[in-house]
Amino acid sequence: MRTHHSPARRHGETVDRVSGRIVTAGVAPPYSRLAPEQCAALSEASLEILERTGVRLLAPEAVELLARGGAAISEGNRARIPRRLVERALETAPRRVVLHDRSGRPALPLEGARTYFGPGSDCPRIVDHRTGERRAARLADVRDAARLCDALPNIDFVMSLFIPSDAPPALADRLQFEAMVGNTTKPIVFVTYEMSGCADVVAMAEAVAGGADALRERPFVACYINVTSGLVHNTDALEKLLFLAGKGLPALYVPVVSGGTSGPMTMAGGLALSNAGALAGLVISQLKREGAPFVLPGFGGDALDMRTMVDPYCAPEPRGMAESLGHRYGLPLFTLGGGSESKVVDGQASVEAGLTMLLGALSGGHLFHDLGYLESGLTGSLAQLAVCNEIAGWIASATAPVEITPETLALDLIDAAGPEGSFLKLPHTRRHMRERWYPTLFDRDNHAGWLAKGGRSLSDRAAEQVSAILERHRPEPLPAEAAAAVRAIVARAAGDIPAALETEASRA
Amino acid sequence: MHDGLLAAMRRSILDGDPDRSAALAREAIERGLPPLDAVRHGFVPGLDEVGEGFAKGDLFLPDLVMAGEAMKAATAVLEPELQKTGARREILGRIVLGTVRGDIHEIGKTLVSTMLAAAGFEVHDVGVDVPAETFADRAREVGADIVGLSALLTTTMTAQRDVVRALDRDGLRPRVKVIVGGAPVTRAWAEEIGADGYGEDAVAAVSLARSLVGR
């Protein structure tokens, strides 16, 4: 796709007056849902939960680390964590994590007010942009999604939008990663079911990066870990966290608290509880290895829809709360939005994606995922992902710093043109006209022009854009040696797992 | 002559008040109201009304859950009296329900369990991460009509098939029906593993269970 304009600077950036360099650190987001004293009260509440109620840890190493660190252990695995451990961990965890691209160039500094957009992960179903059919997702869809993300200019990182139904379930996570790393150079956030999958994916990433040290110094992957609940941390989640901390690789650690079922119905209590769980993870990661990169969840305070029992992805009430709290801690955040509860690419899907993405960007959401989700995360859509790319471009322009200089004020030109002056023929106009944002999907034609192009809706145009990109876009290939190393790890895992690689999967 | 008492019983279910419903059940026994009448004309109408309100979207899930709790408290008081008189409380069927081995997801399974109990099934919730043999053993023990299997992960979905096989092996099928659910589960999957039905959500699970027991 042709981008008519990329802003010189993006939201969340300032220019250092002395060096002229773009600076992203220490910039406060323009919007904070919570006041500082509210953040302090929530943080205090989380600390009380950890000290008073404690957290159940289903991995012995995590219990041992905390016991040695000074936590009180009861019932064998229930740790009550004193506040000094949390305060210490908040000091040692890096305040900035930089995700790199596949070739090791710095790409996404997660800090300050920056927000980077990426898709959601692991939808079992897809609404096929070619037919509109809702069907089980396949490995080919994972590849297409990665390739599309690689091409879309406002998609900053990649996740596996789909769970491939045509891959052996126990091997799907390795195949998802192989499909992504072969089809994009952008940073990848991966998810695995079990610890063994996490180790295999990290091994693949190390092979691509050129070794463990290279990957630690220039990480192009981060692992998204889902934790059972605020105060129950499952074995796989903890083992992954400890493994990643040991390797010095970024972990996105997200305890899942659902208001009214696994946490209080009220947003404050829900967020205090999920944040307590996240802070427990932070402490464990820092006890394992001081300075290990750790990304806090930038969402929380959610609840099931108590009428339908659906877990909504676009509920308005908790928006921005966890981001406010996270910015108080000053740690990198993994935030959520850009999805929809709608079943199709329609007005609702656009509105829900647009509003949540805008609030995320204004709140300084850092790593913002779930673009392209429909049906509350159960179905993914490439056309919806393309719509989200358009929205992200709009937001980047709407929140870009405004430049006020003699050149942009153009007072001499205004005076020379006089009261009735025209600016159409001025070189200044041509010089600056491409600084404006021009849509690639949103329609700005007059009515006749719109009809002449088929008189189609946004969803039709988005589907066509996806087809055109997939037809044309060839991502920079993975060097043959790295691709072979990745394949070998998948094959070895297939050998370890009884369900061998199936035909479709082995064509990956 | 018991109209006031029956209305209060209905109200206690609507309010989701287990203390009140149990107290009313005791009052019914003291005043000589036949226990089966208390259930049929007092408590069940309340439960029906809650079910209708939920279906219309006026009532929320916790209303339903608490109504179920109130119903349970009342029947716990009335059950011994029912047995004395030789009458049996009518149940729609017996269901053994749980999340399959390797899967620790609880919320969806518990919702279905609550909804089935509220609809009038006797539900035996066996919890999460449950081995196939446990489902089969429990189904035999309680004389289950239906076994319900939840799985939220594509990796654990296959354990639903193991339960179907265990029930086959123990000769419990086709008398015991198997229903499956969970985010990755589809009708096609249910057919593939030889389950008797699939429900997309808890409401669908109730109508599925009703149809399987012919109600």
XYZ file of C-alpha atoms in Angstrom, chain B:
215
model
C -55.371 -21.237 52.683
C -51.622 -21.350 52.118
C -51.689 -18.628 49.472
C -49.669 -16.152 51.519
C -47.052 -18.778 52.301
C -46.798 -19.890 48.673
C -46.385 -16.285 47.516
C -43.630 -15.757 50.095
C -41.873 -18.882 48.806
C -41.974 -17.587 45.252
C -40.649 -14.247 46.487
C -37.751 -15.881 48.378
C -36.585 -17.474 45.128
C -36.920 -14.211 43.194
C -34.932 -12.451 45.921
C -32.340 -15.238 45.891
C -32.532 -15.498 49.685
C -31.528 -19.018 50.903
C -32.111 -18.209 54.601
C -35.644 -17.069 53.859
C -36.498 -19.960 51.536
C -35.248 -22.515 54.105
C -37.264 -20.828 56.866
C -40.380 -20.892 54.658
C -39.799 -24.572 53.923
C -39.710 -25.289 57.675
C -42.841 -23.223 58.163
C -44.584 -25.281 55.456
C -43.771 -28.506 57.319
C -45.004 -27.039 60.611
C -48.247 -25.858 59.061
C -48.878 -29.179 57.343
C -48.494 -28.028 53.761
C -47.591 -31.131 51.733
C -43.906 -30.786 50.756
C -44.604 -31.569 47.098
C -47.111 -28.686 46.979
C -44.521 -26.366 48.539
C -42.082 -27.285 45.772
C -44.558 -27.235 42.882
C -46.725 -24.282 43.808
C -44.347 -22.271 46.003
C -40.716 -22.455 44.958
C -40.813 -23.683 41.354
C -42.988 -20.782 40.102
C -40.302 -18.440 41.443
C -37.631 -20.382 39.601
C -39.652 -20.301 36.381
C -40.074 -16.552 36.674
C -36.333 -16.053 37.179
C -35.650 -18.221 34.126
C -38.018 -16.164 32.009
C -36.551 -12.884 33.264
C -33.065 -14.122 32.397
C -34.136 -15.201 28.911
C -35.599 -11.728 28.317
C -32.442 -10.009 29.546
C -34.158 -8.335 32.516
C -32.310 -10.491 35.034
C -28.593 -11.177 35.118
C -26.654 -14.337 35.748
C -26.069 -13.690 39.484
C -29.877 -13.387 39.910
C -30.140 -16.872 38.460
C -27.308 -18.260 40.572
C -28.783 -16.913 43.801
C -32.253 -18.189 42.878
C -30.625 -21.602 42.436
C -29.018 -21.306 45.875
C -32.367 -20.398 47.443
C -33.993 -23.373 45.702
C -31.254 -25.680 46.968
C -31.730 -24.460 50.567
C -35.493 -25.045 50.384
C -35.243 -28.517 48.894
C -32.615 -29.529 51.484
C -35.269 -28.894 54.149
C -38.091 -30.539 52.208
C -36.231 -33.590 50.873
C -36.477 -35.727 54.090
C -40.215 -34.963 54.297
C -40.678 -35.905 50.659
C -38.960 -39.216 51.266
C -41.171 -39.872 54.307
C -44.300 -39.432 52.238
C -42.848 -41.568 49.472
C -43.185 -38.703 47.005
C -40.234 -37.865 44.848
C -39.292 -34.430 43.797
C -39.432 -34.255 40.076
C -36.095 -33.742 38.417
C -35.491 -33.394 34.715
C -32.496 -35.696 34.815
C -29.100 -36.351 36.382
C -26.009 -34.775 34.893
C -22.342 -35.298 35.652
C -20.446 -32.209 34.575
C -16.798 -31.189 34.573
C -13.799 -29.774 32.721
C -11.652 -32.456 31.090
C -8.149 -33.574 32.084
C -5.374 -31.053 31.494
C -7.755 -28.105 31.491
C -8.201 -25.890 34.533
C -10.849 -23.530 33.134
C -13.729 -23.318 35.528
C -15.996 -20.369 34.739
C -17.826 -21.723 31.686
C -18.363 -25.124 33.259
C -19.696 -23.579 36.469
C -22.079 -21.352 34.531
C -23.488 -24.354 32.699
C -23.737 -26.261 35.978
C -25.674 -23.409 37.577
C -28.023 -22.994 34.650
C -28.769 -26.739 34.496
C -29.448 -26.882 38.229
C -31.710 -23.851 37.988
C -33.584 -25.511 35.127
C -34.352 -28.517 37.350
C -31.559 -30.989 36.648
C -29.694 -32.764 39.419
C -26.131 -31.704 38.679
C -23.029 -33.482 39.930
C -20.182 -31.058 39.291
C -16.904 -33.016 39.319
C -14.696 -29.946 38.968
C -11.763 -29.225 36.638
C -8.829 -31.261 35.255
C -10.938 -34.420 35.592
C -9.636 -37.777 34.254
C -11.881 -39.716 31.847
C -12.318 -42.601 34.308
C -13.681 -40.235 36.965
C -16.448 -39.119 34.617
C -17.351 -42.736 33.894
C -17.208 -43.823 37.549
C -19.325 -40.931 38.708
C -21.873 -41.412 35.924
C -22.362 -45.035 36.970
C -22.513 -44.110 40.673
C -25.273 -41.525 40.356
C -27.116 -43.136 37.436
C -26.471 -40.173 35.172
C -28.583 -39.478 32.108
C -26.045 -37.051 30.694
C -22.316 -36.390 31.001
C -21.236 -32.816 30.180
C -17.644 -32.069 29.145
C -16.033 -28.636 29.052
C -12.701 -27.745 27.366
C -11.378 -24.288 26.608
C -8.173 -25.194 24.796
C -7.623 -26.818 21.428
C -4.979 -28.935 23.150
C -7.358 -30.319 25.788
C -10.379 -30.649 23.524
C -9.090 -34.078 22.515
C -9.597 -35.258 26.111
C -13.348 -35.033 25.439
C -12.900 -37.927 23.046
C -11.158 -39.919 25.809
C -14.235 -39.549 28.020
C -16.554 -40.708 25.224
C -14.324 -43.764 24.817
C -14.228 -44.454 28.563
C -18.042 -44.363 28.699
C -18.203 -46.679 25.677
C -15.733 -49.056 27.263
C -17.750 -49.208 30.464
C -20.897 -49.961 28.481
C -22.646 -46.825 29.722
C -23.608 -45.598 26.310
C -25.896 -45.052 24.500
C -28.006 -44.815 27.677
C -25.773 -42.029 29.025
C -25.678 -39.111 26.597
C -22.573 -36.951 26.183
C -22.713 -33.197 25.632
C -19.667 -31.038 24.912
C -18.866 -27.331 25.025
C -16.084 -24.741 25.254
C -14.707 -21.992 23.031
C -12.891 -24.173 20.439
C -15.611 -26.848 20.372
C -17.896 -27.039 17.344
C -20.828 -29.129 16.200
C -18.507 -30.862 13.733
C -16.134 -31.783 16.562
C -19.024 -33.155 18.635
C -20.018 -35.351 15.686
C -16.438 -36.442 15.050
C -15.943 -37.771 18.581
C -19.417 -39.322 18.715
C -20.895 -36.969 21.329
C -24.664 -36.627 21.442
C -24.778 -32.862 21.361
C -23.026 -29.521 21.430
C -24.131 -26.193 22.881
C -22.560 -22.874 22.027
C -23.319 -21.351 25.433
C -24.934 -22.121 28.780
C -28.437 -21.303 27.551
C -27.988 -23.642 24.592
C -26.649 -26.307 26.967
C -29.908 -26.246 28.930
C -32.139 -26.661 25.884
C -29.820 -29.379 24.589
C -29.981 -31.256 27.889
C -33.776 -30.889 27.993
C -34.134 -32.292 24.487
C -31.853 -35.238 25.306
C -34.029 -36.266 28.260
C -37.147 -35.693 26.187
C -38.391 -32.598 28.046
